[in-house]
PDB file of C-alpha atoms in Angstrom:
ATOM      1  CA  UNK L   1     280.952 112.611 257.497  1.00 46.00           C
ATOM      2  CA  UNK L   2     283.232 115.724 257.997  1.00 48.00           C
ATOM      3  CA  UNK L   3     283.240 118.330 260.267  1.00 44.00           C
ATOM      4  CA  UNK L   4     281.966 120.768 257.416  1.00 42.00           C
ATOM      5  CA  UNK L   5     279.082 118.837 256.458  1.00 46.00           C
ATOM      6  CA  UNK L   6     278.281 117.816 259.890  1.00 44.00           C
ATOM      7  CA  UNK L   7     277.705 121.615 260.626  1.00 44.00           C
ATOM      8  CA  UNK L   8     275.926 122.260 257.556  1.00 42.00           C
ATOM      9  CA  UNK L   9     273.571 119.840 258.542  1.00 39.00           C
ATOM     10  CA  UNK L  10     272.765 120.935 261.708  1.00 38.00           C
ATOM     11  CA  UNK L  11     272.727 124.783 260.416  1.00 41.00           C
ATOM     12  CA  UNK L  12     269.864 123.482 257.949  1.00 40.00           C
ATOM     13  CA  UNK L  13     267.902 121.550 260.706  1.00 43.00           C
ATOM     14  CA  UNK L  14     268.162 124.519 262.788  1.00 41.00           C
ATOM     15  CA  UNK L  15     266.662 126.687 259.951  1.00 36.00           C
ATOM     16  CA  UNK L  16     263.592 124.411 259.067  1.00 37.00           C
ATOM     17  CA  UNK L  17     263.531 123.965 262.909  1.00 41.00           C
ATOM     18  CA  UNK L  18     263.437 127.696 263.260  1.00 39.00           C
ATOM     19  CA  UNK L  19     260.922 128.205 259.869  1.00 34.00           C
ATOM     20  CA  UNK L  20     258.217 126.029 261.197  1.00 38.00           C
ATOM     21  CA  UNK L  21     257.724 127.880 264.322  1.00 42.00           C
ATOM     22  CA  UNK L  22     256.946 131.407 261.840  1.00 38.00           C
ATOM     23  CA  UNK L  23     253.445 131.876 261.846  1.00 46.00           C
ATOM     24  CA  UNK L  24     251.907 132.206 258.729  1.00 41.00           C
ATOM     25  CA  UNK L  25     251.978 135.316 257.369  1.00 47.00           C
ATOM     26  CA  UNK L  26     248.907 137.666 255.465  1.00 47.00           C
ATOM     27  CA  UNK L  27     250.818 137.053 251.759  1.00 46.00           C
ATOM     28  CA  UNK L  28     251.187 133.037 252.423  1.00 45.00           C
ATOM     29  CA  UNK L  29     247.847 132.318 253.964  1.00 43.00           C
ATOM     30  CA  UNK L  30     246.422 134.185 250.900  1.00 45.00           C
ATOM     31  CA  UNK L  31     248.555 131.385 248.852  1.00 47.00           C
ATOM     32  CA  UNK L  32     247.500 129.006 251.016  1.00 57.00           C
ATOM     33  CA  UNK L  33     243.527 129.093 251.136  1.00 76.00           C
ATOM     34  CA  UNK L  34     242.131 131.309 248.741  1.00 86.00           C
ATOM     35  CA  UNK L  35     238.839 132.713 249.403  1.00 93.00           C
ATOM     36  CA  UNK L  36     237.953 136.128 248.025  1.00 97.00           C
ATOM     37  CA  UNK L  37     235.067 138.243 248.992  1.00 98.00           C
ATOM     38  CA  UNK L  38     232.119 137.962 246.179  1.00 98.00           C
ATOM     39  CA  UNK L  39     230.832 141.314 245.357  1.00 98.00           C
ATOM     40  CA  UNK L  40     228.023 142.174 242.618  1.00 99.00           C
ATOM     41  CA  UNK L  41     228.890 145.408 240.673  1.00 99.00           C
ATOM     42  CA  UNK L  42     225.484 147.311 240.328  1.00 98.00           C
ATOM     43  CA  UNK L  43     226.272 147.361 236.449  1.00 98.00           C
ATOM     44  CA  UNK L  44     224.323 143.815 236.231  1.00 98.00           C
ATOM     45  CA  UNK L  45     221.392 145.512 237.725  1.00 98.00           C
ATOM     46  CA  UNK L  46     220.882 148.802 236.414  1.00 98.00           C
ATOM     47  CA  UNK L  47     219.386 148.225 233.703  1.00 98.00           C
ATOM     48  CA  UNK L  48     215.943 147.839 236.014  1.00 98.00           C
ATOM     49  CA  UNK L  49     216.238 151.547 237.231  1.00 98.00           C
ATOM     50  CA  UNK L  50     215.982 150.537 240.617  1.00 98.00           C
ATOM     51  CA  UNK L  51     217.653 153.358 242.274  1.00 98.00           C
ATOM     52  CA  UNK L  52     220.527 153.697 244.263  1.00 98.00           C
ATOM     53  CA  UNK L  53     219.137 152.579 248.116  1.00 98.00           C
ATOM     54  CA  UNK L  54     216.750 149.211 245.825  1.00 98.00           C
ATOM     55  CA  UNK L  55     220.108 148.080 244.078  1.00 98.00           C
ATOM     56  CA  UNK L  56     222.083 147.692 247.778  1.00 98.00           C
ATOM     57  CA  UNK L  57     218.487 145.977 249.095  1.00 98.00           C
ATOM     58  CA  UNK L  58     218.322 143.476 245.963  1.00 98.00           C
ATOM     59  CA  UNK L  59     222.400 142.578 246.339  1.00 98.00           C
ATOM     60  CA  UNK L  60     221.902 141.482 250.164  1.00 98.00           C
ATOM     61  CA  UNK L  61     218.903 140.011 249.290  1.00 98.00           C
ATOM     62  CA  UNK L  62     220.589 137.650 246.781  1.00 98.00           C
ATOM     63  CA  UNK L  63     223.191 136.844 249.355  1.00 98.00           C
ATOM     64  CA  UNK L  64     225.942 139.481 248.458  1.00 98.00           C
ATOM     65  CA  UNK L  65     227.341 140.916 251.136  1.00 98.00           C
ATOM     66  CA  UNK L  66     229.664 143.160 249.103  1.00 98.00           C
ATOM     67  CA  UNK L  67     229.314 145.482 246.344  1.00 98.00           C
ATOM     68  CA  UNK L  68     230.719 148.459 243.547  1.00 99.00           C
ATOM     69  CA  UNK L  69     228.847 151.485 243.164  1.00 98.00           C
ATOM     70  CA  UNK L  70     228.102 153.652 240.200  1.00 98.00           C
ATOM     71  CA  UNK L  71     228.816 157.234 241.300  1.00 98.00           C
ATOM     72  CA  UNK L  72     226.113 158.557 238.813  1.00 98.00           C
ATOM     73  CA  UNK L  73     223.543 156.709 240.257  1.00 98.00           C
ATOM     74  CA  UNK L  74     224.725 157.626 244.228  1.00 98.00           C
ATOM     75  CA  UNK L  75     224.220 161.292 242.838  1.00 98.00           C
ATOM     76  CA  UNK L  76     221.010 160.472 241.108  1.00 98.00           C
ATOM     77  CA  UNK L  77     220.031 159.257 244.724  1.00 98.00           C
ATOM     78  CA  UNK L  78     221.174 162.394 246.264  1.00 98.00           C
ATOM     79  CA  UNK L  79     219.801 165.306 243.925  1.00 98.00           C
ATOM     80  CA  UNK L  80     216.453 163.091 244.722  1.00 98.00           C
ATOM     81  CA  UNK L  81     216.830 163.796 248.470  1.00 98.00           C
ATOM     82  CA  UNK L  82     218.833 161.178 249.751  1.00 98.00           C
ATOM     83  CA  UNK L  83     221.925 162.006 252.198  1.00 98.00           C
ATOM     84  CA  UNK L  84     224.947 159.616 252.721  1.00 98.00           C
ATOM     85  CA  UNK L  85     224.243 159.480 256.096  1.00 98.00           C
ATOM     86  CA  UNK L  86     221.248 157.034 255.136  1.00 98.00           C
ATOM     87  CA  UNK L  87     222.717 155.633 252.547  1.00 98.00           C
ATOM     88  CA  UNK L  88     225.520 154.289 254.918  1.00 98.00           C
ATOM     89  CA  UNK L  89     222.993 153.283 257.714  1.00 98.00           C
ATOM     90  CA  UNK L  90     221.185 151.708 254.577  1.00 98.00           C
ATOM     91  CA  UNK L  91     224.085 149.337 254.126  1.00 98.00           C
ATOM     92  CA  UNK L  92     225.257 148.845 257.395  1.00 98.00           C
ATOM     93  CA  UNK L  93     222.152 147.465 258.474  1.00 98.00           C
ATOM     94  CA  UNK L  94     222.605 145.009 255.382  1.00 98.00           C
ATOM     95  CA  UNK L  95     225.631 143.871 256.356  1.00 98.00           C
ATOM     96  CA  UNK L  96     226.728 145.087 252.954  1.00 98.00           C
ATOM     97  CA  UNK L  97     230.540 146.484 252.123  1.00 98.00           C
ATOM     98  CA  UNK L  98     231.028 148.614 249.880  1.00 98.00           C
ATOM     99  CA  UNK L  99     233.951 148.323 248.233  1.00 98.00           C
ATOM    100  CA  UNK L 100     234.763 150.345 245.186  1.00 98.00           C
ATOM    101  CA  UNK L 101     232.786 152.683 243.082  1.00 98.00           C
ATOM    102  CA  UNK L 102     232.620 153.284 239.759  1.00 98.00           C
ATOM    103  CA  UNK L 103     233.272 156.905 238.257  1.00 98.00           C
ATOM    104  CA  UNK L 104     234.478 158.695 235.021  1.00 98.00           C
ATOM    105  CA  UNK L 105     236.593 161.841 235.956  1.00 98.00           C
ATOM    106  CA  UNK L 106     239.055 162.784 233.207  1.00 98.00           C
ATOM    107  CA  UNK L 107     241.953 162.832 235.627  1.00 98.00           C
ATOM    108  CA  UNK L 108     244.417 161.431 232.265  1.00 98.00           C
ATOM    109  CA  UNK L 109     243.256 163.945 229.616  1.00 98.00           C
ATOM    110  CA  UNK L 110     246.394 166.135 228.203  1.00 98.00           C
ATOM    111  CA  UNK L 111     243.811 168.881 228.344  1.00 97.00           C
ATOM    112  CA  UNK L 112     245.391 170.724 231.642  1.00 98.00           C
ATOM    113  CA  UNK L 113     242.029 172.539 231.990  1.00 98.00           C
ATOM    114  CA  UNK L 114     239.773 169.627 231.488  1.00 98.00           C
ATOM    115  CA  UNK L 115     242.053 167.571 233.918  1.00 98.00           C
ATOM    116  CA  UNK L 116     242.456 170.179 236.564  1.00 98.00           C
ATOM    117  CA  UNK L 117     238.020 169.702 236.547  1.00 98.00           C
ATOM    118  CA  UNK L 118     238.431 166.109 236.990  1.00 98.00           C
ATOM    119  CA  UNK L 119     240.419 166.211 239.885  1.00 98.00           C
ATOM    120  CA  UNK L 120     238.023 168.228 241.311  1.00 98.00           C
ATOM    121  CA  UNK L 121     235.513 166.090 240.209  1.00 98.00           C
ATOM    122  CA  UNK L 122     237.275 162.816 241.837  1.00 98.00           C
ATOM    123  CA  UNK L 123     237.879 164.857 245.349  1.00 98.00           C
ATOM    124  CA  UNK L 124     234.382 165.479 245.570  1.00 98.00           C
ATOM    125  CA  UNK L 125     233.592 162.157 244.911  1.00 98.00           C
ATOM    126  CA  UNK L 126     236.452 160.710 247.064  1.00 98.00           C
ATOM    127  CA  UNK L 127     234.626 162.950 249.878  1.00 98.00           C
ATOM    128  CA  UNK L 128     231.132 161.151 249.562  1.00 98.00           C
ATOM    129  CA  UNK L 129     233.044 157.937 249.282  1.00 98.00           C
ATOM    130  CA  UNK L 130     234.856 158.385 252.368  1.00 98.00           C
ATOM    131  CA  UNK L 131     231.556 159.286 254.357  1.00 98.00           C
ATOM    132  CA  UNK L 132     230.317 156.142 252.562  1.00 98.00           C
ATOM    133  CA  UNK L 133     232.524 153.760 253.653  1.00 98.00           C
ATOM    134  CA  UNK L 134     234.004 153.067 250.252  1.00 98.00           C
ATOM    135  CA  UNK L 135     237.822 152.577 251.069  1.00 98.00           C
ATOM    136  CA  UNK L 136     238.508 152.892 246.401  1.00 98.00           C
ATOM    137  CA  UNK L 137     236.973 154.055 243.520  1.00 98.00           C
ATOM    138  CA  UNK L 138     238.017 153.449 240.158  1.00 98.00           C
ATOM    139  CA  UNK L 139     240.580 155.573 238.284  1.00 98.00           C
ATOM    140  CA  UNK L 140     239.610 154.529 234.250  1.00 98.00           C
ATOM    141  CA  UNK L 141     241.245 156.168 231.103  1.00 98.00           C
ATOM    142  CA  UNK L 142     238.348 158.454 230.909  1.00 98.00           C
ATOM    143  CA  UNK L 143     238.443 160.643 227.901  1.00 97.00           C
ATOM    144  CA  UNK L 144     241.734 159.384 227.026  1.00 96.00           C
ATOM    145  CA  UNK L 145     239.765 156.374 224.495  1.00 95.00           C
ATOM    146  CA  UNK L 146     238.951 157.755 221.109  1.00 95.00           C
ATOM    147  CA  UNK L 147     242.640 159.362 220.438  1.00 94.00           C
ATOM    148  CA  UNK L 148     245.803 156.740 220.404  1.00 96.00           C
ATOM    149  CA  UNK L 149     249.088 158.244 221.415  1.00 95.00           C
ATOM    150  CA  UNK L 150     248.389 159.194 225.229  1.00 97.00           C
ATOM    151  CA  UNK L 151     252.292 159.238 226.614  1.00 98.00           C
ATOM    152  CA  UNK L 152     252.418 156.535 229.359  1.00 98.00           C
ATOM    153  CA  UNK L 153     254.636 158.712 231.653  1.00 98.00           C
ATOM    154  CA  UNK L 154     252.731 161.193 231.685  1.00 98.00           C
ATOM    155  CA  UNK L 155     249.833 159.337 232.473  1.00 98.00           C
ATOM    156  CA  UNK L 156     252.016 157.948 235.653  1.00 98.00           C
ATOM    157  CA  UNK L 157     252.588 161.491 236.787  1.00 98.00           C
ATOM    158  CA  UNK L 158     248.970 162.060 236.549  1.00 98.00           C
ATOM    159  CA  UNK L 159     247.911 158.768 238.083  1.00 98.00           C
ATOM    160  CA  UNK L 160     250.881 159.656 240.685  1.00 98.00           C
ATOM    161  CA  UNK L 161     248.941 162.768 241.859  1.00 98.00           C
ATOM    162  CA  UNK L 162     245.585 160.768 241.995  1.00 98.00           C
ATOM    163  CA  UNK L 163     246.865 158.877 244.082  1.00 98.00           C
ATOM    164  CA  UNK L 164     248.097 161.578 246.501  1.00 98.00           C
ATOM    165  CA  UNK L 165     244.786 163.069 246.409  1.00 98.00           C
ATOM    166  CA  UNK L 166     243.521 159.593 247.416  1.00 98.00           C
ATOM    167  CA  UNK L 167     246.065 159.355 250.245  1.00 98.00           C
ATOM    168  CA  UNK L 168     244.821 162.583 251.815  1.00 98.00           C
ATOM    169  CA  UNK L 169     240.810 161.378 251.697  1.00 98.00           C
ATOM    170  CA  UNK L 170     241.163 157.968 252.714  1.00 98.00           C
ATOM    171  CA  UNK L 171     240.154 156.672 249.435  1.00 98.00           C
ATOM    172  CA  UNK L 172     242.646 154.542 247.178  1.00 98.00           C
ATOM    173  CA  UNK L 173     241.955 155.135 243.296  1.00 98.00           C
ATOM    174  CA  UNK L 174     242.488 151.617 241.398  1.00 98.00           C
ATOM    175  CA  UNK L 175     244.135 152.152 238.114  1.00 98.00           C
ATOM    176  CA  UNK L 176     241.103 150.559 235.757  1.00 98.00           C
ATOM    177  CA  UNK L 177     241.790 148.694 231.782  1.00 98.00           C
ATOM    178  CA  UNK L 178     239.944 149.659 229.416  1.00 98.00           C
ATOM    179  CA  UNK L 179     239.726 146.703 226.212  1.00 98.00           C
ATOM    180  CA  UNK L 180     238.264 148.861 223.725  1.00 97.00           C
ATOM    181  CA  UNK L 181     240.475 152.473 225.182  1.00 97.00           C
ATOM    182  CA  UNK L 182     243.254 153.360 222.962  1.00 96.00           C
ATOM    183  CA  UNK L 183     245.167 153.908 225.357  1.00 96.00           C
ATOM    184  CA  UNK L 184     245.873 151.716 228.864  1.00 97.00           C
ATOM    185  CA  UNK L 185     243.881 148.800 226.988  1.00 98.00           C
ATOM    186  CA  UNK L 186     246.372 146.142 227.557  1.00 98.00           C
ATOM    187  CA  UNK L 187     247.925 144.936 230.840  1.00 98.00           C
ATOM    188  CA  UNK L 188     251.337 145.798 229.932  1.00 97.00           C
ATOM    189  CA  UNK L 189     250.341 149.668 229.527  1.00 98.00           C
ATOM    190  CA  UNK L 190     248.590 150.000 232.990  1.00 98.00           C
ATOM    191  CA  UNK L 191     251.290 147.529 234.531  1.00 97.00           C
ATOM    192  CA  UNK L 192     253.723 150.478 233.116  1.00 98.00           C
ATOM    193  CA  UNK L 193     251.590 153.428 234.327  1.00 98.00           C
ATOM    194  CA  UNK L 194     251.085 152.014 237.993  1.00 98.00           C
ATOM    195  CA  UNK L 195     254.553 150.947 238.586  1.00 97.00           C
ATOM    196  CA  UNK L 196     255.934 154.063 237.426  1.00 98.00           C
ATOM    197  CA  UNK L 197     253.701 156.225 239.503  1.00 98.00           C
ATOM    198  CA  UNK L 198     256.261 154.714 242.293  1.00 98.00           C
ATOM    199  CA  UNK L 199     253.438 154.983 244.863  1.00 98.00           C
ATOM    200  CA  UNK L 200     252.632 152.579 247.629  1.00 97.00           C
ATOM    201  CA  UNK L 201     248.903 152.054 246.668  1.00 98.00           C
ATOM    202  CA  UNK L 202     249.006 151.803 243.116  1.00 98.00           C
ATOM    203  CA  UNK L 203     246.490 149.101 242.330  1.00 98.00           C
ATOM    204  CA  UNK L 204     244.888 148.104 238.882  1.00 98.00           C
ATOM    205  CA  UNK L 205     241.161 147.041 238.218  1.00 98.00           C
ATOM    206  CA  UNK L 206     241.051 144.200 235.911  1.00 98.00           C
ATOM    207  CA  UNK L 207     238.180 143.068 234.278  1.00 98.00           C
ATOM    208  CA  UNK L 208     237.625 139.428 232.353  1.00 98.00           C
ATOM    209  CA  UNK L 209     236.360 140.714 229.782  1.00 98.00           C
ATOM    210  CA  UNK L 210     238.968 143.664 229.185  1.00 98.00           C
ATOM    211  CA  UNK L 211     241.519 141.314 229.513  1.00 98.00           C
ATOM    212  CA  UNK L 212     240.079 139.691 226.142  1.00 98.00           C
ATOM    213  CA  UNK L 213     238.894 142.876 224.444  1.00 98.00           C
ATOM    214  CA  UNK L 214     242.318 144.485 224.425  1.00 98.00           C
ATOM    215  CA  UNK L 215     244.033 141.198 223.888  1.00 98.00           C
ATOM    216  CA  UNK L 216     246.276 140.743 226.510  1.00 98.00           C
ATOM    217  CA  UNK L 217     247.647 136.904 227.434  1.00 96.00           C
ATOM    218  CA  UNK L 218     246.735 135.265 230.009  1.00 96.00           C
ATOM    219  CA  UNK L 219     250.321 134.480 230.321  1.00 95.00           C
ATOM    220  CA  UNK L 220     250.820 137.644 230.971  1.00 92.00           C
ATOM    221  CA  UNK L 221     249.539 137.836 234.126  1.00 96.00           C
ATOM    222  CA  UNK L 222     251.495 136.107 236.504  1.00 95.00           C
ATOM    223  CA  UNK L 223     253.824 139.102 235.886  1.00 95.00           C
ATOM    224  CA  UNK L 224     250.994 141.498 237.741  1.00 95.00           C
ATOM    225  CA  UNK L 225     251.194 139.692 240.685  1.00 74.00           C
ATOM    226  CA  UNK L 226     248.795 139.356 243.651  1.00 70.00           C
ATOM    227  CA  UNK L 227     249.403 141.959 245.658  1.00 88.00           C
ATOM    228  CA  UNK L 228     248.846 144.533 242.807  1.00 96.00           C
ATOM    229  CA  UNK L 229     245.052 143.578 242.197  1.00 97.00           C
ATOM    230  CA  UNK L 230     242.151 143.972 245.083  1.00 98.00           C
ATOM    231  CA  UNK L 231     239.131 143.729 243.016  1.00 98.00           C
ATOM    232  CA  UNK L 232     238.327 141.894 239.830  1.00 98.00           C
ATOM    233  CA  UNK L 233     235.659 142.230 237.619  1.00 98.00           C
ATOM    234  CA  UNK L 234     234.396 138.486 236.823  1.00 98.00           C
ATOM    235  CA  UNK L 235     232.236 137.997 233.595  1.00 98.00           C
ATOM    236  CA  UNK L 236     232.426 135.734 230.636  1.00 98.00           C
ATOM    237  CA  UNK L 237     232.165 135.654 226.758  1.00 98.00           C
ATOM    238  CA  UNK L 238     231.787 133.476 223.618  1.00 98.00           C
ATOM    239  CA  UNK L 239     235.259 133.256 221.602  1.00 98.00           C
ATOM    240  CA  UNK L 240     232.908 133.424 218.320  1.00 98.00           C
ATOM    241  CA  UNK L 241     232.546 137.046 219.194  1.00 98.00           C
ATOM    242  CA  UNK L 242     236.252 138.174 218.034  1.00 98.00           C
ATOM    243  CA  UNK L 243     237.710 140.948 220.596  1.00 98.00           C
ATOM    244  CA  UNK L 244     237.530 143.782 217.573  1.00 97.00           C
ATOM    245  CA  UNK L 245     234.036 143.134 217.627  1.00 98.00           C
ATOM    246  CA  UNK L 246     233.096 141.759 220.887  1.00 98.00           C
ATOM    247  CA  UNK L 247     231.103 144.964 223.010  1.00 98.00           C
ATOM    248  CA  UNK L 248     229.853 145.123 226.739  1.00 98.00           C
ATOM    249  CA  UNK L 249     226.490 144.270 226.320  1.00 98.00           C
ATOM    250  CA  UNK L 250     228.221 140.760 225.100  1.00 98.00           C
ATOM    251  CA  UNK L 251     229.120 140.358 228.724  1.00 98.00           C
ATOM    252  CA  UNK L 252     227.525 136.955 230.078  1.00 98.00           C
ATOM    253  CA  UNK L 253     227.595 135.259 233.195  1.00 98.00           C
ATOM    254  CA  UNK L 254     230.934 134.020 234.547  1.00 98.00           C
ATOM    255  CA  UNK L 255     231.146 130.605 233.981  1.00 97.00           C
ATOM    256  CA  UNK L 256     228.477 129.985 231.353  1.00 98.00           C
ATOM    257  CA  UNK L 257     231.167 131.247 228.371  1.00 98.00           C
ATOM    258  CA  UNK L 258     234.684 130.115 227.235  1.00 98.00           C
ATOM    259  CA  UNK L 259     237.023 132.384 229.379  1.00 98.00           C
ATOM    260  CA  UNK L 260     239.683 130.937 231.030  1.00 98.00           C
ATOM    261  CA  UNK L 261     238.354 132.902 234.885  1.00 98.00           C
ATOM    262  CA  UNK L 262     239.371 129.649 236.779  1.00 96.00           C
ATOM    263  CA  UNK L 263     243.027 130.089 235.582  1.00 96.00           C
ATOM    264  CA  UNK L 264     243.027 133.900 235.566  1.00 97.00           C
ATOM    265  CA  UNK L 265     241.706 133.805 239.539  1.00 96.00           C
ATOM    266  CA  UNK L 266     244.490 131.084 240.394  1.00 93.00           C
ATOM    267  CA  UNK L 267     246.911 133.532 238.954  1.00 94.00           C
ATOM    268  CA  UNK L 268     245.859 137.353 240.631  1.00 96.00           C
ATOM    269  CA  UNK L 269     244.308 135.983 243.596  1.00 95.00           C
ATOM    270  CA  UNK L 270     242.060 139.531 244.117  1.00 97.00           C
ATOM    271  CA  UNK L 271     240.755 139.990 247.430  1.00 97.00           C
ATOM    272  CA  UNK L 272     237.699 140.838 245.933  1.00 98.00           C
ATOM    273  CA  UNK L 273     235.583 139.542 242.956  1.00 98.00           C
ATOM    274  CA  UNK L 274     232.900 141.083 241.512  1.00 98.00           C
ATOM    275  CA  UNK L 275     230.250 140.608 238.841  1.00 98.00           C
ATOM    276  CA  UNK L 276     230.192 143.250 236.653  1.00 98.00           C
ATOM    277  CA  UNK L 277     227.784 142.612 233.877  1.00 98.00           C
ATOM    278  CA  UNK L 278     225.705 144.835 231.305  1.00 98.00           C
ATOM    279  CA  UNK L 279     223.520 142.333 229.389  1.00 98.00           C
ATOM    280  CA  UNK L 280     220.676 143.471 228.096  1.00 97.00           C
ATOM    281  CA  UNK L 281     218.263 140.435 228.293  1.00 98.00           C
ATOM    282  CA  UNK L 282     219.611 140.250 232.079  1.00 98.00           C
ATOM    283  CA  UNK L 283     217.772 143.785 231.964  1.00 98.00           C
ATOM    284  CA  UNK L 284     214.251 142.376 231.087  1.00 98.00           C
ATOM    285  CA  UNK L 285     214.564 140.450 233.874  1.00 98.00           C
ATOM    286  CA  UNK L 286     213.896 140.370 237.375  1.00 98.00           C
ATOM    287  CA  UNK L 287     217.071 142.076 239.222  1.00 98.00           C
ATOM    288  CA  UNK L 288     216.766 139.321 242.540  1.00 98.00           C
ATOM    289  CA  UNK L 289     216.504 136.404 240.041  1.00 98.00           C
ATOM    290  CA  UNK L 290     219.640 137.924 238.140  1.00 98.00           C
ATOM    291  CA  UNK L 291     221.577 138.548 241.035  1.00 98.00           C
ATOM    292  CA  UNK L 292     221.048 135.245 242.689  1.00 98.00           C
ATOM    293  CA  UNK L 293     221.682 133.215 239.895  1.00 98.00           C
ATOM    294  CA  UNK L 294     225.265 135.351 239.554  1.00 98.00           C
ATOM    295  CA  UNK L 295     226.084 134.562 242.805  1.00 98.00           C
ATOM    296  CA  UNK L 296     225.682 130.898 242.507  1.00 98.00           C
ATOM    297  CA  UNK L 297     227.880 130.596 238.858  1.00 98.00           C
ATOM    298  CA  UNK L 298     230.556 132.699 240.895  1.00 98.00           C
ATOM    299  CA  UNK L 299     230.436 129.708 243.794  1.00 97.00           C
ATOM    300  CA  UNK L 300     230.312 127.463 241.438  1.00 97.00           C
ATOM    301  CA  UNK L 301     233.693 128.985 239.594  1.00 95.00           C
ATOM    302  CA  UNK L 302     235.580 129.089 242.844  1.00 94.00           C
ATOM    303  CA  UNK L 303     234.055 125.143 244.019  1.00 89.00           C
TER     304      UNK L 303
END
């Protein structure tokens, strides 16, 4: 062996040597053992009108110890008398997170005056949020849906200033897909949108069911990447339902249809999952029985 190759050898021993002693870090433990939180968006529940305080009682109940929010039922709660100050106690006593919340500002409108009132709308919702807990809340296409031909840079500026707005309350807006929006209803668009709003916490909310509604591959997704998706809406359909006619009350429990969640999980790797349903015969019945038995098809997806 010459001298060369002698050194290189002892170079690359050194470096393996050297590697091994690393801990792991946040990114390749994530790899490593993934285990996301499980999180039941109050969607599946709603339709029992059980109120804002029931719906966080029901999801700890069923074993969730995470959950998304629907802002207009927070502010039902409120205009009823409730203050965040018990609605956080509520949940802390729980042991419940929340995580997200749902909301429909028109922050993306071309209408200047219509989106200077949804920015209003989302910093008054970012400030109950904050008081909350809620460290994101969703940033969807909102009145951007019925019109094609919404300019994607624009909508980066716009989703750009969001996101400043969310810097300064402490709460991150997560760029949301829309299937059935005319606009940001594929993963390329809102992959173009968020990495053009050149902002450190740019983040999208995918959903399983968007992902087929808009048509968007699968094998598109590896291009998103991990680190670009915190929560994930889990759900499943029937592929008999095409996606130009497939609609939300479709929506069925993950695992008991033909999408490919397994895969799609494998790929994004979302810190948090959660169950984000709107079935109407899941309305007729009891929200505990619904909620439990969503929690155990999400195990059993993950197992």
């Amino acid at each position: 062996m010459n001298t060369l190759s002698r050194r290189a050898m002892l170079k690359a021993g050194g470096l393996v040597a050297g590697i091994s002693q690393f801990p792991l870090t946040e990114k390749t433990a994530k790899s490593a053992k993934y285990k996301p939180e499980l999180s039941l968006n109050m969607s599946t529940i709603m339709g029992q009108k059980l109120g804002y305080i029931r719906e966080i009682e029901i999801a700890a109940a069923a074993g969730f110890r995470s959950c998304e929010i629907w802002m207009p039922t927070l502010e039902a709660y409120l205009k009823s008398g409730g203050t965040l100050v018990e609605a956080r106690k509520r949940a802390d006593d729980l042991g419940m997170k929340i995580q997200n919340a749902i909301g429909f500002a028109q922050w993306i409108v071309d209408d200047e005056k219509v989106r200077a009132q949804g920015l209003e709308q989302m910093k008054r919702e970012m400030d109950m949020l904050a008081q909350l807990g809620c460290p994101r809340t969703a940033a969807p296409p909102m009145g951007a849906t019925k019109e094609a031909g919404l300019d994607l840079h624009r909508a980066a500026e716009r989703y750009r200033v969001v996101l400043d707005l969310g810097a300064q309350m402490g709460v991150k807006p997560i760029l949301e897909m829309w299937g059935h929006s005319k606009n940001l209803s594929k993963v390329s668009e809102v992959l173009f949108v968020a990495a053009e709003a050149a902002h450190p916490d740019a983040r999208l909310l995918l959903d399983v069911f968007h992902i087929y509604k808009g048509e968007s591959s699968v094998d598109a997704l590896h291009i998103v990447g991990p680190d670009a998706v915190e929560v994930f809406h889990v759900n499943d359909y029937v592929k008999a339902i095409a996606p130009g006619q497939i609609t939300d009350a479709d929506r069925i429990y993950a695992g008991d249809g033909e999408a490919p969640i397994a895969q799609i999980l494998q790929i994004l790797k979302p810190e948090v999952i959660s169950l984000e349903l709107f079935n109407k015969e899941l309305y007729k019945q009891d929200a505990l029985t619904v909620a439990k038995n969503g929690l155990a098809k999400m195990k059993r997806i993950l197992a």
